[in-house]
mmCIF file of C-alpha atoms in Angstrom:
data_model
loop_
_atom_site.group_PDB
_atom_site.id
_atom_site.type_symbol
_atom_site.label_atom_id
_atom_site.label_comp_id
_atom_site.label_asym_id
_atom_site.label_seq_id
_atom_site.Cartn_x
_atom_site.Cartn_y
_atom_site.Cartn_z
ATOM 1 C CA UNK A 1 0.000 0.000 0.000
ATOM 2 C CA UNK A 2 1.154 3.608 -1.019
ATOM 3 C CA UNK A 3 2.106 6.067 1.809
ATOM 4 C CA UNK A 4 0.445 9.220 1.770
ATOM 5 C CA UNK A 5 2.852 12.454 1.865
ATOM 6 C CA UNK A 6 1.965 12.999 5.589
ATOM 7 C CA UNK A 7 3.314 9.131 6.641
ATOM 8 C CA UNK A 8 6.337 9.990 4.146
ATOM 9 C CA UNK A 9 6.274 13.299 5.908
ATOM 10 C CA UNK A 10 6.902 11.480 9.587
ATOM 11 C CA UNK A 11 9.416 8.947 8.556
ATOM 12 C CA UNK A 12 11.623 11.996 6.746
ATOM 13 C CA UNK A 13 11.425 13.671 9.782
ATOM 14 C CA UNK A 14 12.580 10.958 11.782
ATOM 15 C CA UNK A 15 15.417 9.892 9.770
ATOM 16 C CA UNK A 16 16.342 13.419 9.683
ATOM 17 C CA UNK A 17 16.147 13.459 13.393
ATOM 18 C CA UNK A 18 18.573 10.216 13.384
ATOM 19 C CA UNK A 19 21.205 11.989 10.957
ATOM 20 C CA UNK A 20 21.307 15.565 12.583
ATOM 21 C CA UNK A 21 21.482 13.917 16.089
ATOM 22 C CA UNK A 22 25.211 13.580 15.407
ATOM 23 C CA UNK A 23 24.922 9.799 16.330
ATOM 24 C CA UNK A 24 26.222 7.256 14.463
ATOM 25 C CA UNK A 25 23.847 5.450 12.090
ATOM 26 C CA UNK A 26 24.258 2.239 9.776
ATOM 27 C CA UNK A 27 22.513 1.613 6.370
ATOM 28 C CA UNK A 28 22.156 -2.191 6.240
ATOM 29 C CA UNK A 29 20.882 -4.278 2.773
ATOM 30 C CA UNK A 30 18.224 -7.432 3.774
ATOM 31 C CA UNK A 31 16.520 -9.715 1.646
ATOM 32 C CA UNK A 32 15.267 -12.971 2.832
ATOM 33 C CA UNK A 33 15.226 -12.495 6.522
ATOM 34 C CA UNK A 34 12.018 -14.176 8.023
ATOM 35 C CA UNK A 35 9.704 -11.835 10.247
ATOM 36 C CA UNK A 36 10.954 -13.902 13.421
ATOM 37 C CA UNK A 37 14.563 -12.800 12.622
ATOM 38 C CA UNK A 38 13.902 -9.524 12.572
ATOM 39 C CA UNK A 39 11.448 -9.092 15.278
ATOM 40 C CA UNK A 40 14.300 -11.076 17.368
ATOM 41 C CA UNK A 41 16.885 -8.880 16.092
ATOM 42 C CA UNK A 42 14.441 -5.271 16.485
ATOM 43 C CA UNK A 43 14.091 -6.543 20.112
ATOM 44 C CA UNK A 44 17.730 -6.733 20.602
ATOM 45 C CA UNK A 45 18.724 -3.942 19.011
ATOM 46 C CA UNK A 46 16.466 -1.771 21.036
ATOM 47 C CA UNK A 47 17.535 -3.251 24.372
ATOM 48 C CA UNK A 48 20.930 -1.945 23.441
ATOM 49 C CA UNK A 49 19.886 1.129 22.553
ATOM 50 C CA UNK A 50 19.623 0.975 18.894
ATOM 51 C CA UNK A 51 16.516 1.840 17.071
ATOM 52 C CA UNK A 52 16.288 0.201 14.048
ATOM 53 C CA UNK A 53 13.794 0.808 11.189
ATOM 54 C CA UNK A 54 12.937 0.231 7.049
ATOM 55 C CA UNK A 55 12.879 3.668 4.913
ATOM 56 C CA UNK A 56 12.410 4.298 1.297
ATOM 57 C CA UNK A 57 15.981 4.696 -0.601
ATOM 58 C CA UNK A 58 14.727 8.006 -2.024
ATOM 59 C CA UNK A 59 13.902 9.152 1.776
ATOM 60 C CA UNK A 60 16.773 8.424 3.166
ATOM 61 C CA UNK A 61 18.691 10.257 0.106
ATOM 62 C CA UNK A 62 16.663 13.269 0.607
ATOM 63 C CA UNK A 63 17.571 13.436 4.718
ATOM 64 C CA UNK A 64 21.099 12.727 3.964
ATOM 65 C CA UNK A 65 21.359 15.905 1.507
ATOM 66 C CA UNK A 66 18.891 17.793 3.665
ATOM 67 C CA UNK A 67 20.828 17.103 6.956
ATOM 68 C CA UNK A 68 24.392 18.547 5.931
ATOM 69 C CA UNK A 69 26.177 15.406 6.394
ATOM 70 C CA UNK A 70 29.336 15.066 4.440
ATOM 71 C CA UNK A 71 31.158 12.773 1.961
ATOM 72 C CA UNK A 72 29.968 10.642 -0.330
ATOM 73 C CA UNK A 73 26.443 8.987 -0.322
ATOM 74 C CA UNK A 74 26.829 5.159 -0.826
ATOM 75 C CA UNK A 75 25.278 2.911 -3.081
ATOM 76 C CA UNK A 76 21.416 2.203 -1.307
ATOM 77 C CA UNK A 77 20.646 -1.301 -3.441
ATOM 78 C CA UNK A 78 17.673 -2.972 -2.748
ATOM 79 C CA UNK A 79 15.628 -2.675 0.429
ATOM 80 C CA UNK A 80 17.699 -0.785 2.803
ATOM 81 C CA UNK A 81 17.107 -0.246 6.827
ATOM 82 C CA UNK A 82 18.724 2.384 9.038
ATOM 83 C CA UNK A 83 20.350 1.196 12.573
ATOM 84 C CA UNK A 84 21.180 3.938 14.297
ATOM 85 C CA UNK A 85 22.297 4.716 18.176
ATOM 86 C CA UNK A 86 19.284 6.363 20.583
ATOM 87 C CA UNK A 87 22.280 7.063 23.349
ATOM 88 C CA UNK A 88 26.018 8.018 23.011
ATOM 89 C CA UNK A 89 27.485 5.582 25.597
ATOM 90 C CA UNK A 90 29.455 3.648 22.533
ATOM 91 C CA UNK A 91 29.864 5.237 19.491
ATOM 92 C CA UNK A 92 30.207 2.165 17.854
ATOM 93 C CA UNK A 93 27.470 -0.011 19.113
ATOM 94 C CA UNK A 94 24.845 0.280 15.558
ATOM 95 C CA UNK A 95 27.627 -1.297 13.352
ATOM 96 C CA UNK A 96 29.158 -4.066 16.249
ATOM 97 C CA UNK A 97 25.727 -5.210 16.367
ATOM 98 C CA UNK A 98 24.440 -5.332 12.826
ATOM 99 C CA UNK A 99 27.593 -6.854 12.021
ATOM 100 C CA UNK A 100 26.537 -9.231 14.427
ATOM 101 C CA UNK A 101 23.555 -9.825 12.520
ATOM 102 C CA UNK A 102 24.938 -10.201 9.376
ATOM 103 C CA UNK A 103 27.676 -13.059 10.787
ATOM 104 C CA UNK A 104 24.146 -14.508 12.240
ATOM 105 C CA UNK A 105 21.858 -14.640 9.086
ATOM 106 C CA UNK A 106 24.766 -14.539 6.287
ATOM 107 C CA UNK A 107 26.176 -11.708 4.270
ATOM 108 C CA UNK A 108 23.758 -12.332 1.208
ATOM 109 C CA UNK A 109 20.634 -11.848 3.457
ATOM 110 C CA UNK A 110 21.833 -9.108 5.545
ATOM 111 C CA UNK A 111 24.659 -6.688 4.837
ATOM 112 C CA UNK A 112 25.995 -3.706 5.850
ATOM 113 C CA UNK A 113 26.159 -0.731 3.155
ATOM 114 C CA UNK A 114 27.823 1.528 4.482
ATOM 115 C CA UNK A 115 26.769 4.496 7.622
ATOM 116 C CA UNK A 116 27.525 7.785 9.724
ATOM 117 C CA UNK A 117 30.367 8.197 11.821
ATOM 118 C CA UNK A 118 31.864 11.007 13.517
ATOM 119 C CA UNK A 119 29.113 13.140 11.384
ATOM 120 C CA UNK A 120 30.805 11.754 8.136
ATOM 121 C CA UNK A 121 29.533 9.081 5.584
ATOM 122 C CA UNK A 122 31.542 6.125 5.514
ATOM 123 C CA UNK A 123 31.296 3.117 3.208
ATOM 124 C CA UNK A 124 30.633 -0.622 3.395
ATOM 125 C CA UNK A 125 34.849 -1.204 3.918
ATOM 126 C CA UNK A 126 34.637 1.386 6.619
ATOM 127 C CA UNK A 127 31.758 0.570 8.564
ATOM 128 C CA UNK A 128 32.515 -2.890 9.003
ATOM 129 C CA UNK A 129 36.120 -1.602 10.058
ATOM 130 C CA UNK A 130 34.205 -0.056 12.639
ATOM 131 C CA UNK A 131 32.308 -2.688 13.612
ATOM 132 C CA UNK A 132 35.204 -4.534 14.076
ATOM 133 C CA UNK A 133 36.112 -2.351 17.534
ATOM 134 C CA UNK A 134 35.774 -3.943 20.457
ATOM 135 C CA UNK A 135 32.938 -2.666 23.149
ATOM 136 C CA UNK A 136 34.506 0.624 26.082
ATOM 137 C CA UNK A 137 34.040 -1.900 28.452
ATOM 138 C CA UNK A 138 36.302 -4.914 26.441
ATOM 139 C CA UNK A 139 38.445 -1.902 25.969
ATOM 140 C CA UNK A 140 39.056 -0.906 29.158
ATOM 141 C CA UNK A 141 39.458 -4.288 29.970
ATOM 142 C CA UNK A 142 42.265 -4.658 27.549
ATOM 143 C CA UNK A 143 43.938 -1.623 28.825
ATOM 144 C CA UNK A 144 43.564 -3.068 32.674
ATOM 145 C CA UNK A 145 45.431 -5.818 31.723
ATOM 146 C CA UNK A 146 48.315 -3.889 29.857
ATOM 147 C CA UNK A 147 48.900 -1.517 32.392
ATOM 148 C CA UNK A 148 48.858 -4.186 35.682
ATOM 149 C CA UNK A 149 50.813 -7.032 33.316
ATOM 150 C CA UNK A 150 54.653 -5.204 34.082
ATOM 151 C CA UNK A 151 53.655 -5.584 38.065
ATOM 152 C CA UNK A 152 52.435 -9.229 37.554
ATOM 153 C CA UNK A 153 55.737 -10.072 35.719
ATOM 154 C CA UNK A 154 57.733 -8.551 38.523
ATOM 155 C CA UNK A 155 55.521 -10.402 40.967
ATOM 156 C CA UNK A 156 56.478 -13.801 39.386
ATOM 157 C CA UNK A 157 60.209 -12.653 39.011
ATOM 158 C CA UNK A 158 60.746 -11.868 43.183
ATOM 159 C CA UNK A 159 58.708 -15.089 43.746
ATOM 160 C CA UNK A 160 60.956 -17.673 41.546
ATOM 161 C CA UNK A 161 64.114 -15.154 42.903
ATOM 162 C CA UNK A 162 62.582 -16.035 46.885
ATOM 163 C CA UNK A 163 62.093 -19.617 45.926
ATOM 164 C CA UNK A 164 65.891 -20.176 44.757
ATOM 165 C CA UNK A 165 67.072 -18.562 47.560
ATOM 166 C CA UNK A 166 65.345 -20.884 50.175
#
């Protein structure tokens, strides 16, 4: 069923909203993913904080050129879905977690085509870099462990030293 201009009028409005948020937002490709996939997936997505929805390509054009956001608009191929972050705790959560999804239901069924970051358009290569970045809290994890490692080393190296000498 056609949308009238008003319900095109709403969903502009809230992609435009998404874009000129400054958060970062992923354009993803699907074809073939059953409706219990992607209510499973919505549901997951929005307990992260992600809000996920379907736009027309033309739409989502006409709020990238409308909401100032630079580079270069990617390629929007078949039906197309924006992912994009409700809260800036991780920058990089939309494009960890469709990547997620497309591992989960295969790259020919669901894809990622490219996004927002840092108020810039990125493409497909990019965005899965991206997703690719491990979560603040794995981060800080990682950096825990670099920083305290030199002191466990030492630790080991006065023990083996104490047990010699007794």
């Amino acid at each position: 069923m056609a949308k009238t201009k008003a319900q095109k009028k709403v969903t502009l409005d809230r992609i435009m909203a998404a874009f000129k948020s400054g958060m970062p937002a992923v354009f993803v490709h699907f074809k073939g993913v059953t409706v219990a996939d992607e209510s499973a997936m919505r549901k997951s997505l929005k307990s992260e904080g992600v809000s996920y929805f379907v736009a027309k390509k033309t739409l989502i054009g006409k709020a990238l050129t409308e909401s100032g956001v630079k580079g270069t608009v990617p390629a929007l191929d078949g039906e197309v879905a924006v992912a994009y972050a409700t809260s800036g705790n991780d920058e990089t959560l939309p494009a960890r977690l469709t990547h997620g999804f497309s591992k989960q239901f295969g790259a020919e069924r669901f894809s990622l085509i490219g996004g927002i970051f840092e108020k810039m358009l990125k493409c497909r290569e990019d965005m899965v870099e991206i997703a690719t970045i491990p979560s603040m809290q794995v981060l800080r994890g990682m950096f825990a462990n670099v920083i305290s490692s030199p002191r466990q080393r030492f630790a080991v190296v006065l023990s083996k030293v104490a047990e010699i000498k007794n």
